């Protein structure tokens, strides 16, 4: 009854139950005219809606579905004088369908509940300093909003003034408050806990993180996993086989001398017992529940296919910077052949147009010394090497040793050699073929990285690898702090080297690549499944990967894999139970004269049980991780 609302389905089920009650009263307690009224009510309320759906399915999609089987069995029961049993069938089918519909709707609504957390109004600050209450939907990028303690953020934006804490559990799943200062990003529907803040709106409501989450999960729920497509295909083909088999059985029983009524009754019972309803619903019930629970826990799967693939992954490859590390690098030292202020001004001017964490560290370092970045034009980013730009006196460049080699710069200098010997990232800076100096930058592992990798190993992941374009010494320093072995660390890599390594590892088993979703597009695409870390607020990251972890907590990755594997287990449980129950019902109908009401009870009861088993995923611990 896919075109019927919840309220209508409840009403129809209620009328069907009332009709069956009247028919049963007339049959077993007090015979009377109400028996016929009850049968008519049960057949109309319980039979016409599935008959309409069956006809529409056959007409539009050329598919025989389970509604068709149930209506056909009920008509057959009435034709042989067992109208009451047909009413029992329609009543139980109506109740079962309503329960399934409401349960599946609950799974689909798990993410849409975020909509209720979005505030309706906001305090907009006017140019003259006054504040007025406005509808959130009227906010535009650039508007300034005042956030009071306890209020929800009305739109994605950036803190303009103030210091406080935010509860971001609705977006990232993180239970601990996150400190916010001027310049920090804030997300719609999160809660300002303890201070008055002003923020600048950065995106319209239709493009907010919450809006994109809902759109992505809605799309994910529409995209069928391979097991869903198979169960749907099997259900369609099998339904035809059930109709054909029941027809042949009816003909065979007649040829063996059975009466018309007995043969039709037995064939109709087989029709009910062999119906694949539980098989068809067992997969989507689990998939939809898992997608909803994961999204509420800050993990977005791009569909059931990604969920099933992650469950099979045995190899995890990680980008280093911004994934295993914080990406909040700090300048630890520098060497220059020109005046210090000129050096830092030129370098920060060039790096002001780069998104790399090292560039952000250099910009902060120069700003802390009150230096204005120089104006650089025609800037070009060269992946895994560095950045170039034009200045009055020539081409400026900054990057790693490959960038220096590209520019034919000589690195033979005692100051440079001393910096290169450290286990820190070195950013070389020069003009044309002249080396002007270098900066050492250090990044730190995320606080959750070691625990996240340990959780993956504990869950049975066979191989973990770190891939980075950074120097070997730097990579080994980070890897050692995370408990990684030297053979698990791959350094000095170009983007094509990462793709090559992933291709080689993919020959061993399913591989996932975990990156920032921005600089690792090729690796994310080549892996069996791409996972973006810290994707909240990043349109590129949300679109680039198959799985997006909205928080920067690496332990959430292990939780995502656990719910994927748990989903796979529940799907297998459902399929084994559904197939087993169907075999028992069919054999009982064939050899033990199983009454139709018991066949209906077994069929509908099994269907409800597999749905409820799938719904257990809605309470998965990932929501509280």
GROMACS .gro file of C-alpha atoms in nm, residues 3-363:
model
  361
    3UNK     CA    1   0.046   0.514  -0.200
    4UNK     CA    2  -0.149   0.517   0.125
    5UNK     CA    3  -0.077   0.742   0.422
    6UNK     CA    4  -0.013   0.613   0.775
    7UNK     CA    5  -0.353   0.734   0.898
    8UNK     CA    6  -0.539   0.572   0.607
    9UNK     CA    7  -0.352   0.245   0.659
   10UNK     CA    8  -0.443   0.241   1.028
   11UNK     CA    9  -0.808   0.311   0.941
   12UNK     CA   10  -0.820   0.035   0.678
   13UNK     CA   11  -0.654  -0.216   0.912
   14UNK     CA   12  -0.904  -0.121   1.185
   15UNK     CA   13  -1.198  -0.172   0.950
   16UNK     CA   14  -1.056  -0.507   0.836
   17UNK     CA   15  -1.019  -0.622   1.198
   18UNK     CA   16  -1.375  -0.507   1.274
   19UNK     CA   17  -1.503  -0.699   0.971
   20UNK     CA   18  -1.322  -1.017   1.076
   21UNK     CA   19  -1.456  -0.981   1.431
   22UNK     CA   20  -1.815  -0.957   1.305
   23UNK     CA   21  -1.766  -1.255   1.072
   24UNK     CA   22  -1.610  -1.464   1.352
   25UNK     CA   23  -1.894  -1.367   1.591
   26UNK     CA   24  -2.148  -1.487   1.338
   27UNK     CA   25  -1.957  -1.807   1.265
   28UNK     CA   26  -1.878  -1.921   1.620
   29UNK     CA   27  -2.106  -1.738   1.866
   30UNK     CA   28  -2.425  -1.582   1.734
   31UNK     CA   29  -2.514  -1.645   1.370
   32UNK     CA   30  -2.676  -1.350   1.198
   33UNK     CA   31  -2.675  -1.103   0.912
   34UNK     CA   32  -2.374  -0.925   1.058
   35UNK     CA   33  -2.157  -1.218   0.945
   36UNK     CA   34  -2.208  -1.125   0.580
   37UNK     CA   35  -2.154  -0.756   0.661
   38UNK     CA   36  -1.832  -0.845   0.842
   39UNK     CA   37  -1.699  -1.053   0.552
   40UNK     CA   38  -1.781  -0.778   0.304
   41UNK     CA   39  -1.609  -0.520   0.525
   42UNK     CA   40  -1.298  -0.737   0.565
   43UNK     CA   41  -1.275  -0.809   0.192
   44UNK     CA   42  -1.334  -0.445   0.092
   45UNK     CA   43  -1.105  -0.277   0.349
   46UNK     CA   44  -0.840  -0.549   0.342
   47UNK     CA   45  -0.861  -0.654  -0.023
   48UNK     CA   46  -0.928  -0.351  -0.242
   49UNK     CA   47  -0.612  -0.147  -0.148
   50UNK     CA   48  -0.369  -0.434  -0.220
   51UNK     CA   49  -0.571  -0.521  -0.534
   52UNK     CA   50  -0.527  -0.163  -0.660
   53UNK     CA   51  -0.155  -0.170  -0.580
   54UNK     CA   52  -0.118  -0.507  -0.751
   55UNK     CA   53  -0.292  -0.374  -1.062
   56UNK     CA   54  -0.080  -0.057  -1.072
   57UNK     CA   55   0.237  -0.259  -1.025
   58UNK     CA   56   0.138  -0.492  -1.308
   59UNK     CA   57   0.027  -0.209  -1.537
   60UNK     CA   58   0.313   0.036  -1.478
   61UNK     CA   59   0.608  -0.189  -1.401
   62UNK     CA   60   0.488  -0.521  -1.544
   63UNK     CA   61   0.559  -0.685  -1.209
   64UNK     CA   62   0.356  -0.940  -1.013
   65UNK     CA   63   0.405  -0.854  -0.647
   66UNK     CA   64   0.308  -1.000  -0.310
   67UNK     CA   65  -0.016  -0.799  -0.301
   68UNK     CA   66  -0.128  -0.995  -0.605
   69UNK     CA   67  -0.057  -1.329  -0.433
   70UNK     CA   68  -0.252  -1.235  -0.120
   71UNK     CA   69  -0.556  -1.106  -0.311
   72UNK     CA   70  -0.557  -1.413  -0.536
   73UNK     CA   71  -0.540  -1.647  -0.234
   74UNK     CA   72  -0.825  -1.463  -0.059
   75UNK     CA   73  -1.045  -1.484  -0.371
   76UNK     CA   74  -0.964  -1.853  -0.404
   77UNK     CA   75  -1.062  -1.913  -0.040
   78UNK     CA   76  -1.395  -1.736  -0.091
   79UNK     CA   77  -1.455  -1.935  -0.411
   80UNK     CA   78  -1.436  -2.268  -0.226
   81UNK     CA   79  -1.658  -2.159   0.062
   82UNK     CA   80  -1.378  -2.061   0.301
   83UNK     CA   81  -1.452  -1.688   0.297
   84UNK     CA   82  -1.378  -1.659   0.669
   85UNK     CA   83  -1.028  -1.797   0.618
   86UNK     CA   84  -0.982  -1.552   0.332
   87UNK     CA   85  -1.087  -1.274   0.569
   88UNK     CA   86  -0.829  -1.397   0.821
   89UNK     CA   87  -0.566  -1.382   0.546
   90UNK     CA   88  -0.658  -1.026   0.443
   91UNK     CA   89  -0.675  -0.909   0.805
   92UNK     CA   90  -0.333  -1.044   0.899
   93UNK     CA   91  -0.188  -0.915   0.571
   94UNK     CA   92  -0.334  -0.570   0.638
   95UNK     CA   93  -0.197  -0.562   0.994
   96UNK     CA   94   0.143  -0.687   0.878
   97UNK     CA   95   0.161  -0.432   0.595
   98UNK     CA   96   0.069  -0.146   0.830
   99UNK     CA   97   0.331  -0.253   1.083
  100UNK     CA   98   0.595  -0.284   0.808
  101UNK     CA   99   0.501   0.053   0.663
  102UNK     CA  100   0.526   0.228   0.998
  103UNK     CA  101   0.850   0.051   1.089
  104UNK     CA  102   1.015   0.134   0.756
  105UNK     CA  103   0.890   0.492   0.781
  106UNK     CA  104   1.059   0.513   1.120
  107UNK     CA  105   1.387   0.408   0.959
  108UNK     CA  106   1.344   0.665   0.682
  109UNK     CA  107   1.259   0.939   0.931
  110UNK     CA  108   1.568   0.883   1.145
  111UNK     CA  109   1.762   1.157   0.967
  112UNK     CA  110   1.470   1.384   0.891
  113UNK     CA  111   1.435   1.428   1.266
  114UNK     CA  112   1.720   1.676   1.226
  115UNK     CA  113   1.472   1.906   1.056
  116UNK     CA  114   1.294   1.949   1.389
  117UNK     CA  115   1.616   2.077   1.544
  118UNK     CA  116   1.642   2.368   1.300
  119UNK     CA  117   1.532   2.696   1.463
  120UNK     CA  118   1.255   2.896   1.298
  121UNK     CA  119   1.385   3.240   1.392
  122UNK     CA  120   1.718   3.413   1.449
  123UNK     CA  121   1.844   3.738   1.603
  124UNK     CA  122   1.982   3.940   1.312
  125UNK     CA  123   2.216   4.229   1.390
  126UNK     CA  124   2.155   4.539   1.178
  127UNK     CA  125   2.425   4.784   1.062
  128UNK     CA  126   2.311   5.037   1.324
  129UNK     CA  127   2.374   4.784   1.603
  130UNK     CA  128   2.010   4.693   1.672
  131UNK     CA  129   1.896   4.331   1.671
  132UNK     CA  130   1.567   4.208   1.529
  133UNK     CA  131   1.406   3.866   1.520
  134UNK     CA  132   1.374   3.734   1.164
  135UNK     CA  133   1.271   3.411   0.997
  136UNK     CA  134   1.573   3.185   0.944
  137UNK     CA  135   1.475   3.126   0.579
  138UNK     CA  136   1.536   3.499   0.510
  139UNK     CA  137   1.901   3.488   0.619
  140UNK     CA  138   2.158   3.547   0.345
  141UNK     CA  139   2.536   3.499   0.330
  142UNK     CA  140   2.702   3.796   0.500
  143UNK     CA  141   2.424   3.856   0.753
  144UNK     CA  142   2.536   3.892   1.115
  145UNK     CA  143   2.349   3.688   1.376
  146UNK     CA  144   2.365   3.702   1.757
  147UNK     CA  145   2.369   3.364   1.935
  148UNK     CA  146   2.246   3.361   2.294
  149UNK     CA  147   2.338   3.084   2.540
  150UNK     CA  148   2.114   2.781   2.481
  151UNK     CA  149   2.008   2.889   2.132
  152UNK     CA  150   2.053   2.683   1.819
  153UNK     CA  151   2.268   2.805   1.533
  154UNK     CA  152   2.029   2.912   1.254
  155UNK     CA  153   2.268   2.864   0.960
  156UNK     CA  154   2.622   2.758   0.872
  157UNK     CA  155   2.867   3.038   0.940
  158UNK     CA  156   3.181   3.167   1.108
  159UNK     CA  157   3.218   3.312   1.458
  160UNK     CA  158   3.276   3.687   1.432
  161UNK     CA  159   3.317   3.771   1.798
  162UNK     CA  160   3.315   3.591   2.131
  163UNK     CA  161   3.443   3.269   2.284
  164UNK     CA  162   3.227   2.977   2.391
  165UNK     CA  163   3.136   2.611   2.354
  166UNK     CA  164   2.910   2.437   2.104
  167UNK     CA  165   2.724   2.108   2.128
  168UNK     CA  166   2.774   1.961   1.779
  169UNK     CA  167   2.626   1.618   1.852
  170UNK     CA  168   2.342   1.671   1.604
  171UNK     CA  169   2.592   1.708   1.318
  172UNK     CA  170   2.910   1.520   1.404
  173UNK     CA  171   2.784   1.281   1.672
  174UNK     CA  172   3.049   1.413   1.914
  175UNK     CA  173   2.925   1.411   2.272
  176UNK     CA  174   3.189   1.655   2.406
  177UNK     CA  175   3.141   2.033   2.361
  178UNK     CA  176   3.366   2.201   2.105
  179UNK     CA  177   3.537   2.532   2.185
  180UNK     CA  178   3.466   2.816   1.943
  181UNK     CA  179   3.661   3.139   1.897
  182UNK     CA  180   3.661   3.413   1.635
  183UNK     CA  181   3.713   3.248   1.298
  184UNK     CA  182   3.574   2.906   1.400
  185UNK     CA  183   3.315   2.742   1.178
  186UNK     CA  184   2.970   2.675   1.323
  187UNK     CA  185   2.698   2.454   1.179
  188UNK     CA  186   2.322   2.486   1.159
  189UNK     CA  187   2.121   2.308   1.433
  190UNK     CA  188   2.414   2.291   1.677
  191UNK     CA  189   2.366   2.444   2.024
  192UNK     CA  190   2.549   2.744   2.170
  193UNK     CA  191   2.607   2.640   2.530
  194UNK     CA  192   2.748   2.915   2.746
  195UNK     CA  193   2.830   3.251   2.585
  196UNK     CA  194   2.694   3.529   2.369
  197UNK     CA  195   2.849   3.496   2.023
  198UNK     CA  196   2.809   3.684   1.698
  199UNK     CA  197   2.847   3.497   1.372
  200UNK     CA  198   2.847   3.570   1.002
  201UNK     CA  199   2.623   3.354   0.783
  202UNK     CA  200   2.831   3.177   0.517
  203UNK     CA  201   2.566   2.972   0.335
  204UNK     CA  202   2.193   3.002   0.263
  205UNK     CA  203   1.970   2.756   0.449
  206UNK     CA  204   1.912   2.543   0.139
  207UNK     CA  205   2.287   2.473   0.118
  208UNK     CA  206   2.359   2.417   0.487
  209UNK     CA  207   2.532   2.110   0.625
  210UNK     CA  208   2.201   1.979   0.763
  211UNK     CA  209   2.026   2.030   0.428
  212UNK     CA  210   2.303   1.846   0.246
  213UNK     CA  211   2.300   1.565   0.505
  214UNK     CA  212   1.928   1.512   0.455
  215UNK     CA  213   1.962   1.525   0.075
  216UNK     CA  214   2.252   1.279   0.075
  217UNK     CA  215   2.084   1.031   0.308
  218UNK     CA  216   1.758   1.054   0.113
  219UNK     CA  217   1.958   0.974  -0.199
  220UNK     CA  218   2.138   0.693  -0.016
  221UNK     CA  219   1.810   0.537   0.092
  222UNK     CA  220   1.689   0.548  -0.270
  223UNK     CA  221   2.006   0.383  -0.403
  224UNK     CA  222   1.968   0.007  -0.368
  225UNK     CA  223   2.251  -0.208  -0.238
  226UNK     CA  224   2.347  -0.517  -0.443
  227UNK     CA  225   2.170  -0.743  -0.193
  228UNK     CA  226   1.857  -0.522  -0.214
  229UNK     CA  227   1.859  -0.539  -0.593
  230UNK     CA  228   1.898  -0.916  -0.578
  231UNK     CA  229   1.618  -0.964  -0.324
  232UNK     CA  230   1.390  -0.739  -0.531
  233UNK     CA  231   1.476  -0.928  -0.852
  234UNK     CA  232   1.433  -1.262  -0.675
  235UNK     CA  233   1.097  -1.156  -0.532
  236UNK     CA  234   0.963  -1.060  -0.875
  237UNK     CA  235   1.081  -1.377  -1.048
  238UNK     CA  236   0.983  -1.598  -0.759
  239UNK     CA  237   0.632  -1.451  -0.742
  240UNK     CA  238   0.574  -1.561  -1.100
  241UNK     CA  239   0.710  -1.906  -1.010
  242UNK     CA  240   0.475  -1.927  -0.710
  243UNK     CA  241   0.171  -1.844  -0.924
  244UNK     CA  242   0.279  -2.094  -1.188
  245UNK     CA  243   0.356  -2.362  -0.929
  246UNK     CA  244   0.023  -2.317  -0.750
  247UNK     CA  245  -0.161  -2.339  -1.083
  248UNK     CA  246   0.023  -2.659  -1.173
  249UNK     CA  247  -0.046  -2.803  -0.827
  250UNK     CA  248  -0.416  -2.721  -0.867
  251UNK     CA  249  -0.422  -2.900  -1.203
  252UNK     CA  250  -0.227  -3.198  -1.068
  253UNK     CA  251  -0.458  -3.238  -0.767
  254UNK     CA  252  -0.761  -3.232  -0.995
  255UNK     CA  253  -0.604  -3.502  -1.213
  256UNK     CA  254  -0.547  -3.714  -0.900
  257UNK     CA  255  -0.919  -3.706  -0.826
  258UNK     CA  256  -0.937  -3.424  -0.571
  259UNK     CA  257  -1.253  -3.217  -0.566
  260UNK     CA  258  -1.241  -2.869  -0.718
  261UNK     CA  259  -1.286  -2.699  -0.379
  262UNK     CA  260  -1.020  -2.905  -0.200
  263UNK     CA  261  -0.768  -2.865  -0.483
  264UNK     CA  262  -0.821  -2.488  -0.503
  265UNK     CA  263  -0.798  -2.450  -0.124
  266UNK     CA  264  -0.469  -2.642  -0.111
  267UNK     CA  265  -0.326  -2.443  -0.405
  268UNK     CA  266  -0.429  -2.114  -0.238
  269UNK     CA  267  -0.261  -2.224   0.087
  270UNK     CA  268   0.059  -2.299  -0.105
  271UNK     CA  269   0.027  -1.957  -0.266
  272UNK     CA  270   0.036  -1.795   0.078
  273UNK     CA  271   0.299  -2.024   0.230
  274UNK     CA  272   0.542  -1.976  -0.059
  275UNK     CA  273   0.504  -1.597  -0.080
  276UNK     CA  274   0.851  -1.428  -0.066
  277UNK     CA  275   0.738  -1.122   0.132
  278UNK     CA  276   0.981  -1.180   0.421
  279UNK     CA  277   1.271  -1.238   0.180
  280UNK     CA  278   1.201  -0.918  -0.012
  281UNK     CA  279   1.166  -0.695   0.297
  282UNK     CA  280   1.452  -0.845   0.500
  283UNK     CA  281   1.730  -0.653   0.323
  284UNK     CA  282   1.586  -0.298   0.298
  285UNK     CA  283   1.465  -0.315   0.659
  286UNK     CA  284   1.825  -0.357   0.776
  287UNK     CA  285   1.984  -0.121   0.522
  288UNK     CA  286   1.748   0.171   0.589
  289UNK     CA  287   1.781   0.133   0.966
  290UNK     CA  288   2.161   0.126   0.946
  291UNK     CA  289   2.175   0.432   0.719
  292UNK     CA  290   1.952   0.627   0.958
  293UNK     CA  291   2.143   0.527   1.273
  294UNK     CA  292   2.481   0.599   1.111
  295UNK     CA  293   2.369   0.944   0.996
  296UNK     CA  294   2.254   1.033   1.349
  297UNK     CA  295   2.599   0.924   1.465
  298UNK     CA  296   2.779   1.157   1.222
  299UNK     CA  297   2.852   0.901   0.948
  300UNK     CA  298   2.698   0.945   0.603
  301UNK     CA  299   2.692   0.644   0.372
  302UNK     CA  300   2.621   0.724   0.006
  303UNK     CA  301   2.389   0.423  -0.017
  304UNK     CA  302   2.349   0.060   0.078
  305UNK     CA  303   2.626  -0.037  -0.164
  306UNK     CA  304   2.881   0.163   0.037
  307UNK     CA  305   2.750   0.004   0.357
  308UNK     CA  306   2.795  -0.348   0.218
  309UNK     CA  307   3.138  -0.270   0.073
  310UNK     CA  308   3.271  -0.131   0.402
  311UNK     CA  309   3.161  -0.450   0.577
  312UNK     CA  310   3.389  -0.648   0.344
  313UNK     CA  311   3.695  -0.418   0.369
  314UNK     CA  312   4.009  -0.577   0.514
  315UNK     CA  313   4.265  -0.312   0.413
  316UNK     CA  314   4.261   0.054   0.523
  317UNK     CA  315   4.493   0.309   0.363
  318UNK     CA  316   4.517   0.655   0.524
  319UNK     CA  317   4.638   0.989   0.402
  320UNK     CA  318   4.857   1.148   0.669
  321UNK     CA  319   4.807   1.523   0.676
  322UNK     CA  320   4.465   1.628   0.800
  323UNK     CA  321   4.350   1.268   0.838
  324UNK     CA  322   4.578   1.086   1.083
  325UNK     CA  323   4.717   1.423   1.193
  326UNK     CA  324   4.533   1.733   1.306
  327UNK     CA  325   4.624   1.933   0.997
  328UNK     CA  326   4.693   2.222   1.238
  329UNK     CA  327   5.064   2.249   1.166
  330UNK     CA  328   5.286   2.499   1.346
  331UNK     CA  329   5.604   2.667   1.222
  332UNK     CA  330   5.894   2.546   1.437
  333UNK     CA  331   6.176   2.735   1.268
  334UNK     CA  332   6.299   2.900   0.948
  335UNK     CA  333   6.616   2.983   0.757
  336UNK     CA  334   6.643   3.278   0.518
  337UNK     CA  335   6.900   3.436   0.290
  338UNK     CA  336   6.708   3.763   0.264
  339UNK     CA  337   6.570   3.998   0.534
  340UNK     CA  338   6.335   3.814   0.767
  341UNK     CA  339   6.036   4.045   0.719
  342UNK     CA  340   6.069   4.034   0.340
  343UNK     CA  341   6.104   3.656   0.348
  344UNK     CA  342   5.792   3.601   0.558
  345UNK     CA  343   5.586   3.861   0.369
  346UNK     CA  344   5.663   3.706   0.029
  347UNK     CA  345   5.615   3.349   0.152
  348UNK     CA  346   5.286   3.421   0.334
  349UNK     CA  347   5.161   3.610   0.028
  350UNK     CA  348   5.223   3.306  -0.191
  351UNK     CA  349   5.083   3.061   0.065
  352UNK     CA  350   4.773   3.277   0.120
  353UNK     CA  351   4.629   3.111  -0.191
  354UNK     CA  352   4.696   2.753  -0.080
  355UNK     CA  353   4.467   2.527   0.127
  356UNK     CA  354   4.746   2.303   0.255
  357UNK     CA  355   4.779   2.286   0.637
  358UNK     CA  356   5.145   2.396   0.610
  359UNK     CA  357   5.032   2.708   0.424
  360UNK     CA  358   4.789   2.794   0.703
  361UNK     CA  359   5.069   2.755   0.958
  362UNK     CA  360   5.295   2.991   0.763
  363UNK     CA  361   5.019   3.251   0.730
   0.00000   0.00000   0.00000
